[in-house]
Structure formats: structure tokens, C-alpha cells
Coordinates of N, CA and C in Angstrom, one line a residue:
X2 N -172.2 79.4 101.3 CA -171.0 78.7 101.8 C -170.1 78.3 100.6
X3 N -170.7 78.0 99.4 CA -170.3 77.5 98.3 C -169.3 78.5 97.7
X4 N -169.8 79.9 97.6 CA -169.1 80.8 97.3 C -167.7 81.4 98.1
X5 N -167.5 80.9 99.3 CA -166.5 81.5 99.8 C -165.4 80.4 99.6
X6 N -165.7 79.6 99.0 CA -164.5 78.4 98.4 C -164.3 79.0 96.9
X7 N -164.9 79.4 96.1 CA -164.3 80.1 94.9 C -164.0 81.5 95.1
X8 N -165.0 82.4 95.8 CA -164.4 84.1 95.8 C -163.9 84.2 97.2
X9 N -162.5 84.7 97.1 CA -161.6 84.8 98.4 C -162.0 86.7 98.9
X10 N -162.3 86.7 100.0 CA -162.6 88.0 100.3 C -161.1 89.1 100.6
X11 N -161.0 89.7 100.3 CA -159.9 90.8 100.0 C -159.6 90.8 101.8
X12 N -158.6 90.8 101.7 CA -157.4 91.3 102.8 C -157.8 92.5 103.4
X13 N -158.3 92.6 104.9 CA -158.2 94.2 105.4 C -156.5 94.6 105.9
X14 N -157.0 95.8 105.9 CA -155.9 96.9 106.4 C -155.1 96.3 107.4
X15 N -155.6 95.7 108.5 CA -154.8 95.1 109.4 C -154.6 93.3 109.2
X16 N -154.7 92.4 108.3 CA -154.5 91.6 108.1 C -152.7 91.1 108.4
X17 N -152.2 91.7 108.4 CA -150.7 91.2 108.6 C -150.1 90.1 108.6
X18 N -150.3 89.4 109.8 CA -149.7 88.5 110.6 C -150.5 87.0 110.2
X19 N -152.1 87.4 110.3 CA -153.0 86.4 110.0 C -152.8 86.2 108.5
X20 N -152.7 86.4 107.7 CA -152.7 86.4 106.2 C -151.0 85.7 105.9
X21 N -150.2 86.2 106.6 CA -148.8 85.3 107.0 C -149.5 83.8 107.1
X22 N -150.1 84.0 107.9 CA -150.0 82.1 108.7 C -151.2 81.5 107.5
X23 N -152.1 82.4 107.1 CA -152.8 81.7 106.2 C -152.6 81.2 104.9
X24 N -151.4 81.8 104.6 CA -150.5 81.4 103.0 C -150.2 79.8 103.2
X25 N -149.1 79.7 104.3 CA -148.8 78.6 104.4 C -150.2 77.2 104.2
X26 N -151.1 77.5 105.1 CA -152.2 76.6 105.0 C -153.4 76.3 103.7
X27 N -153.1 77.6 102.7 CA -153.3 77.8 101.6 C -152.6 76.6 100.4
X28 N -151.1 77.2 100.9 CA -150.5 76.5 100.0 C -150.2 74.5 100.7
X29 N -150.8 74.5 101.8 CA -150.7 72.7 101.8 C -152.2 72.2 101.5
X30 N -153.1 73.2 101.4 CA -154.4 72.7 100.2 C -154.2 72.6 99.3
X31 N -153.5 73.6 98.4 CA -153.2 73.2 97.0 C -152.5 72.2 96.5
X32 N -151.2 71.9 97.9 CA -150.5 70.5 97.6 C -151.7 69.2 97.5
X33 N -152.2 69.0 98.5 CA -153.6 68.0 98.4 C -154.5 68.2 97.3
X34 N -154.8 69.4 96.2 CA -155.5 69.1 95.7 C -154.3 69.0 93.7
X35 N -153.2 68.5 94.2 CA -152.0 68.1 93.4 C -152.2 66.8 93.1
X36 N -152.5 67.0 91.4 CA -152.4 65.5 91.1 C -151.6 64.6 90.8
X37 N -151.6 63.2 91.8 CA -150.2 62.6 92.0 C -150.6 61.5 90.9
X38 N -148.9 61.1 90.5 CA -149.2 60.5 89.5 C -149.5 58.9 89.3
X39 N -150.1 57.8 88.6 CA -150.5 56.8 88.7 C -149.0 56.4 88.2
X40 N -149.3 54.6 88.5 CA -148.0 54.0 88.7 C -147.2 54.1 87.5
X41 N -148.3 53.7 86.2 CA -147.6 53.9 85.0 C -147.7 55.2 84.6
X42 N -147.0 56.1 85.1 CA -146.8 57.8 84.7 C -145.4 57.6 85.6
X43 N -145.5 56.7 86.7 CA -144.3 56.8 87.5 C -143.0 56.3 86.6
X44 N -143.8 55.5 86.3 CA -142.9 54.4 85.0 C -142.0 54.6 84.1
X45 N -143.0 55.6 83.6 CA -142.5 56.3 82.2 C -141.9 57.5 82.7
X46 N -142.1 58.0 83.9 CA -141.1 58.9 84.0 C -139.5 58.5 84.5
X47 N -139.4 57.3 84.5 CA -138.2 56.9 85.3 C -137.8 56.1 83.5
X48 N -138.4 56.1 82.8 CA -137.9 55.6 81.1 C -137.3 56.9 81.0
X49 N -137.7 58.2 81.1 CA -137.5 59.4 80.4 C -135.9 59.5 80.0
X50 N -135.3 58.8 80.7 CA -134.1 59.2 79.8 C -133.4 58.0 79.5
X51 N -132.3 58.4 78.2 CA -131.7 57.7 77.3 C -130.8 56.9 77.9
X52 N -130.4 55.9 77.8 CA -129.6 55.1 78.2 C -129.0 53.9 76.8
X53 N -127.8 54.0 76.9 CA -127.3 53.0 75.6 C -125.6 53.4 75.7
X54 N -125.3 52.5 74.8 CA -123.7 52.5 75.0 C -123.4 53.2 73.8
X55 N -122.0 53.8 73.4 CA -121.5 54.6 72.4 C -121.2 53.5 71.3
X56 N -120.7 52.6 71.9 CA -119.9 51.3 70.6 C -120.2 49.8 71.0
X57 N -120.0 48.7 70.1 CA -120.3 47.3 70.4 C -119.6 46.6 70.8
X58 N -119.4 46.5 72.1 CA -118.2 45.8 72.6 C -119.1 43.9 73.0
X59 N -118.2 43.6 74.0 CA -118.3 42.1 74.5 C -118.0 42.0 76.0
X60 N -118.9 41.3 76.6 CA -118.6 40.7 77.6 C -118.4 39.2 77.6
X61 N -117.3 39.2 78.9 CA -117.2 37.4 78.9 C -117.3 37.2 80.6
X62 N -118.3 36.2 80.8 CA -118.3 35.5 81.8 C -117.4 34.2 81.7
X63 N -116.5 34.0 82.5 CA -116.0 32.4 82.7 C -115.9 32.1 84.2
X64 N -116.1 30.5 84.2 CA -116.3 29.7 85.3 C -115.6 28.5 85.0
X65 N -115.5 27.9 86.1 CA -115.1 26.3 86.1 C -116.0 25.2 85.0
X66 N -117.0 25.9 84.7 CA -117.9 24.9 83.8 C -118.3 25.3 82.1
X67 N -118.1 27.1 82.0 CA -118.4 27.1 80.6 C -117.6 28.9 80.6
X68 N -117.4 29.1 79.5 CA -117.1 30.2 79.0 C -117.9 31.4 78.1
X69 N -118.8 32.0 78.6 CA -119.8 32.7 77.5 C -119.2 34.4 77.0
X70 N -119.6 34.4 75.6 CA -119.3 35.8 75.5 C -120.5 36.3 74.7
X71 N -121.2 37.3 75.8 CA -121.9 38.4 75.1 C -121.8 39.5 74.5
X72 N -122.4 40.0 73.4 CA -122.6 41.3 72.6 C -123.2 42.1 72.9
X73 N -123.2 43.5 73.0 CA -124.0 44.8 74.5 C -125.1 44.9 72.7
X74 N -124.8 44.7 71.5 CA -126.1 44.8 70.5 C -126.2 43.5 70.3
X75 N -128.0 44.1 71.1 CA -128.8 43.2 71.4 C -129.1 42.4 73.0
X76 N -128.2 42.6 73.5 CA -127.5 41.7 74.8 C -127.8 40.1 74.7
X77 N -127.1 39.9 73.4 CA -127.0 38.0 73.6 C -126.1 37.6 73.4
X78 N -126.2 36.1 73.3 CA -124.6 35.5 74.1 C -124.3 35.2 71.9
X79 N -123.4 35.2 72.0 CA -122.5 34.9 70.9 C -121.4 33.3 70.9
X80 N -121.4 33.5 72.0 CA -120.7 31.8 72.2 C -120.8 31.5 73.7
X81 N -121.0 30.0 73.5 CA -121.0 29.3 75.2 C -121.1 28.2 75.1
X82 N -119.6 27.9 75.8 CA -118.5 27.1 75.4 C -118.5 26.0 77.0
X83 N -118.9 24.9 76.5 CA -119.0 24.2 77.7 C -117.8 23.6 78.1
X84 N -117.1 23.5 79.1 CA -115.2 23.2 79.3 C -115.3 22.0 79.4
X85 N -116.4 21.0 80.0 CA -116.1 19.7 79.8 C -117.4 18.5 78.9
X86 N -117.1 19.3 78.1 CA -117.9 18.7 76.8 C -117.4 18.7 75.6
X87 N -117.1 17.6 74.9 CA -116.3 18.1 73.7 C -116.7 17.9 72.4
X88 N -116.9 18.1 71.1 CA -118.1 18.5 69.9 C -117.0 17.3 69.2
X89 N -117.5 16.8 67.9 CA -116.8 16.0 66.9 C -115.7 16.0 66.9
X90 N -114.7 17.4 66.9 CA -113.4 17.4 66.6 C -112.5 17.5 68.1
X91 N -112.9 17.1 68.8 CA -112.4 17.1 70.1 C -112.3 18.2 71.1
X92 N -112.7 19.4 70.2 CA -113.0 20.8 71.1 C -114.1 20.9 71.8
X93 N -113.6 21.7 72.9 CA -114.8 22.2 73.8 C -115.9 22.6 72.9
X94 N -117.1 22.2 73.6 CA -118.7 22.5 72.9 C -118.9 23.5 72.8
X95 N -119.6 24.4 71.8 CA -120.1 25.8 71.8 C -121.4 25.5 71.3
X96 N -122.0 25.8 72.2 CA -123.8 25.6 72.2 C -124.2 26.7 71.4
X97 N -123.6 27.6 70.7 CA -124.0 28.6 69.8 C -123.8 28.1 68.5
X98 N -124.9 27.7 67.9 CA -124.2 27.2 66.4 C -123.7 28.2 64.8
X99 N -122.5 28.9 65.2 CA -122.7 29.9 64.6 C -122.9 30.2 63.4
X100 N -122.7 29.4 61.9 CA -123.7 29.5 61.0 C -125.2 29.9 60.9
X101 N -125.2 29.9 62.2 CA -126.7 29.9 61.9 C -127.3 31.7 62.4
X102 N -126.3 32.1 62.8 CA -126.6 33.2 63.9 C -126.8 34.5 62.1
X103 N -126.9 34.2 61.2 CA -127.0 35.1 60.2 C -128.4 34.9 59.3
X104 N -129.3 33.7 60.1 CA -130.3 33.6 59.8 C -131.0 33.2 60.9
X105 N -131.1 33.0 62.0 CA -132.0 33.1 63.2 C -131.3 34.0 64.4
X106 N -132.6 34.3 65.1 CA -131.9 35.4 66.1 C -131.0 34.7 67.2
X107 N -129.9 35.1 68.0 CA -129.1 35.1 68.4 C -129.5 34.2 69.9
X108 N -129.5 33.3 70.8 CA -129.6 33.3 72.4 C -130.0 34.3 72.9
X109 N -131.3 34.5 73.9 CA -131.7 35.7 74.5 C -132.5 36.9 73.4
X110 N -132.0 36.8 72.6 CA -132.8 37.7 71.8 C -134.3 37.9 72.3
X111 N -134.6 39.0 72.0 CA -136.0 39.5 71.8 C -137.4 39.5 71.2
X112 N -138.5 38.5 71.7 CA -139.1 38.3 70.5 C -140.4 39.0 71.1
X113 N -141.1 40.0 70.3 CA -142.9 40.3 70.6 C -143.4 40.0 70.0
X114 N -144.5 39.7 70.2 CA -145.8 39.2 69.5 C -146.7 40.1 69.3
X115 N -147.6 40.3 68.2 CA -148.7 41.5 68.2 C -148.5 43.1 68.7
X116 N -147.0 43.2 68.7 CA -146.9 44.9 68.8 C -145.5 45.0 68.4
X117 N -145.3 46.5 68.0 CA -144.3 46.5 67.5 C -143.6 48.0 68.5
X118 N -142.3 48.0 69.1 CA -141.4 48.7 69.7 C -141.3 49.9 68.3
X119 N -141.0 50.7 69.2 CA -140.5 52.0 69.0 C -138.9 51.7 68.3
X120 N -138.2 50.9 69.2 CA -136.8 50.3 68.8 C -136.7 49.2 69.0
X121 N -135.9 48.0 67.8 CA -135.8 46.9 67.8 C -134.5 46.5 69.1
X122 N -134.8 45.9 70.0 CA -134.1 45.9 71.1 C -133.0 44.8 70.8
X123 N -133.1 44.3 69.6 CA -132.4 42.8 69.4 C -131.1 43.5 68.4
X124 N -131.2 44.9 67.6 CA -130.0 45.5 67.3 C -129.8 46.8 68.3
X125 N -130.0 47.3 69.1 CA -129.6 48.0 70.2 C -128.2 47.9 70.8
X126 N -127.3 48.7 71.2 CA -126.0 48.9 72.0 C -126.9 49.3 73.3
X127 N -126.4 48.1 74.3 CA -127.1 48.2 75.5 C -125.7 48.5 76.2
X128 N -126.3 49.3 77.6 CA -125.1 49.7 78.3 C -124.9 48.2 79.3
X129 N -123.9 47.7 78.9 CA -123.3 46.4 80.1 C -122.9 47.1 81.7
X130 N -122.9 46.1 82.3 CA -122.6 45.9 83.9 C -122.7 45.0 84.1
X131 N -120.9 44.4 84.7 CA -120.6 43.7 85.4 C -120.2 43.5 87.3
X132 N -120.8 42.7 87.6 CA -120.4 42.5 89.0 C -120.3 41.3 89.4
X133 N -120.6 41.1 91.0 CA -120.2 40.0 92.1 C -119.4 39.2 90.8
X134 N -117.9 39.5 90.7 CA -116.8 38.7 90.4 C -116.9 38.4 89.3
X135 N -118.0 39.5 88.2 CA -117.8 38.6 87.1 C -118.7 37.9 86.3
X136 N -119.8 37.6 88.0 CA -120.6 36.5 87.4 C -122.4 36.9 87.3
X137 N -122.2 38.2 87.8 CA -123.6 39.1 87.2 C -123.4 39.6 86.1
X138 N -124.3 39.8 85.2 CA -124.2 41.1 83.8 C -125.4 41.4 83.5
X139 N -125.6 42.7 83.9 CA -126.7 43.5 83.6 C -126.7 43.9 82.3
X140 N -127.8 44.4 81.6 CA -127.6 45.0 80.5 C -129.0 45.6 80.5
X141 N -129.1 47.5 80.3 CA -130.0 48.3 80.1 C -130.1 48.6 78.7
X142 N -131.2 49.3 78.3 CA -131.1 50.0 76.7 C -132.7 50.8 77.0
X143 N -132.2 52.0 77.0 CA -133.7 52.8 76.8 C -133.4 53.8 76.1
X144 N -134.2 54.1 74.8 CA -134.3 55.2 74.3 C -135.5 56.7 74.3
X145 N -135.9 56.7 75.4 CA -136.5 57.5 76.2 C -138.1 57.3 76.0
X146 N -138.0 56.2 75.4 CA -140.0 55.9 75.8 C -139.6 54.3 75.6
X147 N -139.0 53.8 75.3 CA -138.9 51.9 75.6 C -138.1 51.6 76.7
X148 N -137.6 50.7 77.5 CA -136.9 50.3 78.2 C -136.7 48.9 77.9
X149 N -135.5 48.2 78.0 CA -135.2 47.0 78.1 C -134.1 46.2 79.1
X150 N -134.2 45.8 80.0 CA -132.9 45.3 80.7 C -133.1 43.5 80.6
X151 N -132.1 43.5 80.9 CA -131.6 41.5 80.9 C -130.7 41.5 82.2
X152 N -130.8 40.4 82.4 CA -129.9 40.1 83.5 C -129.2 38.6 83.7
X153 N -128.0 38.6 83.9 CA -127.6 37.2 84.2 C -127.1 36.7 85.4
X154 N -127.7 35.4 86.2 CA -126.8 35.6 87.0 C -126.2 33.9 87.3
X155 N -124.6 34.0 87.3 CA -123.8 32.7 87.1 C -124.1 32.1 88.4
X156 N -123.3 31.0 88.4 CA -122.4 30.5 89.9 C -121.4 29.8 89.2
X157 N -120.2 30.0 90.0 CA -119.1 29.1 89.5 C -118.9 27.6 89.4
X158 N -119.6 27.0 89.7 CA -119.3 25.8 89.5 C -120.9 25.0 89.5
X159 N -121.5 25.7 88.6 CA -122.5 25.5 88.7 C -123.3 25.7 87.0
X160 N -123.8 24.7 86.1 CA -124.7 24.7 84.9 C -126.0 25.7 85.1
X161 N -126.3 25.8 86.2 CA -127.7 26.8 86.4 C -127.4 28.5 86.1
X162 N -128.3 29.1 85.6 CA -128.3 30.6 85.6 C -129.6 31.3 85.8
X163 N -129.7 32.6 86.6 CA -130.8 33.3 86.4 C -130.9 34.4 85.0
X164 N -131.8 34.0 84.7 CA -131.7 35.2 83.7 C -133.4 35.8 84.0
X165 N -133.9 37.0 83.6 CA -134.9 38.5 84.0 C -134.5 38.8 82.7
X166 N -135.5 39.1 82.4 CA -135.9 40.5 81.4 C -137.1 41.5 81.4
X167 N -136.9 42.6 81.0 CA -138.1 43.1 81.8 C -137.9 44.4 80.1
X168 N -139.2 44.5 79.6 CA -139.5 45.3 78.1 C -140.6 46.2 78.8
X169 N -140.4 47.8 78.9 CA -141.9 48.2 79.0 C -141.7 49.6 78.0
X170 N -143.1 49.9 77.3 CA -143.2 50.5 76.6 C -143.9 52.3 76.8
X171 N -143.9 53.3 77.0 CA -144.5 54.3 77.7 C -144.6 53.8 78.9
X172 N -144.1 53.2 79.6 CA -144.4 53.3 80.9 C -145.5 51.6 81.0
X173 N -145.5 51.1 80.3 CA -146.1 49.7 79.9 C -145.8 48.3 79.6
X174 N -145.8 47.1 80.6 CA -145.0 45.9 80.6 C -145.5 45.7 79.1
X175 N -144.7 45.0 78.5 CA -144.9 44.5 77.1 C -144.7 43.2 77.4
X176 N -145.0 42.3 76.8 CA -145.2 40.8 76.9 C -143.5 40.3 75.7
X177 N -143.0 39.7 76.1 CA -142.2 39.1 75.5 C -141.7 37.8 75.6

């Protein structure tokens, strides 16, 4: 019994029709015995390709309550500018203190612990997207085995935001 699952007995003369219909049933065994892939192979196959922007532009979200402008390298905010708060000199607040942004990393930046990326995601040109009015900003960056996205999301008249980030490496969440 064992043997007629490894040696297939040769086709007679009149086989025709039956050997027709047996291909098909052949080949949906082989699909069953197709190895499907586990979730992180699914993963890394949907990292497989590159994603990044050509140059370093800026995004700006504004609202009734603050003004922010993001950099697509790195995807962090660079200034955010609160409209009714005003700093020493009577100007609106910028919660970004920017002397400082040439010695600590930037809002949102990217920090790992105990492993080191393939690419530093905190100098990366990530591809931006903007929506609902302005007040979504996506931002992707994969270089075909890391992925990195961020996400923001405003309301107009409102201090609160969501922000997601999601780092996985071959196909592997990374802790950030």
C-alpha cells in the first residue's frame, strides 16, 4: 500500500479520458501538500519592497489650537506651536525647543533598546500622507527588510492626538 503512494504505475494504452480527470485531482494534492506560509513570512513578504521618498520635504498640520510642522527624515515634528499660549517674548509657544534639536533626538523620534536596525529610521526620508482635511499624517519607510510607519491623528479644536507606530524587522515586531 505504501508503495503505490511513491511509485505511480505507468498509464495503459487506453487511459485517455481517466488520466484527464486524474491530473486535475493530482494537482489539488499537491496544492494541500504546499507549504503555506507562517504569519511572520506573511510579514516579511509584504516588507519586501522599498518604500521612501526621493527628497526631505515638510508637512504642516494646523488647527484652531496649534500649528505643527513635520520632517518625512525621520518623521518628527520640528515645531509645535501652541496658538493660545504665549512664551517670554509674547509669541505663540513652540514646544519644540530648538537649540536643543542638534543634541537630542527630535519629538517622535525612534528609540531601540538592545538591537540594532538594519536602518536608522530617525535619519530616513519617509514617504508622507496626508488626509481627512489635513488632520491625518501617515508616514511609511521600508527599506526592503525593516519597516517603519507613524501615524497622527488631529482634531480641530481639540489638544488630544493619536499617534501608532509600528517597527518590524524581517518580518518581526521590534520593541520601541
Amino acid at each position: 500500500m505504501v508503495s503505490q503512494y511513491f511509485v505511480k504505475p505507468a498509464p495503459g494504452p487506453g487511459a485517455t479520458k481517466s488520466a484527464a480527470k486524474a491530473e486535475p485531482a493530482n494537482s489539488s494534492a499537491e496544492k494541500k501538500d504546499e507549504v503555506i506560509p507562517s504569519p511572520a513570512q506573511q510579514r516579511a513578504a509584504q516588507v519586501a519592497g522599498e518604500v521612501k521618498a526621493e527628497s526631505e520635504q515638510t508637512v504642516t498640520v494646523d488647527t484652531q489650537r496649534y500649528h505643527v510642522v513635520f520632517s518625512n527624515r525621520g518623521a518628527v515634528v520640528r515645531n509645535w506651536i501652541l496658538k493660545d499660549f504665549k512664551d517670554g517674548a509674547g509669541k505663540p509657544l513652540d514646544l519644540v525647543y530648538q537649540p536643543a534639536l542638534n543634541r537630542v533626538a527630535a519629538p517622535f523620534a525612534i528609540a531601540v533598546k538592545g538591537q540594532a536596525l538594519a536602518v536608522d529610521p530617525n535619519t530616513a526620508l519617509f514617504q508622507a500622507q496626508q488626509s481627512d482635511g489635513g488632520l491625518t499624517v501617515n508616514f511609511e519607510f521600508s527599506d526592503g527588510r525593516a519597516l517603519t510607519k507613524k501615524a497622527f491623528r488631529f482634531q480641530s479644536n481639540s489638544y488630544l492626538i493619536g499617534v501608532t507606530s509600528e517597527v518590524t524587522q524581517n518580518g518581526t515586531a521590534v520593541l520601541h
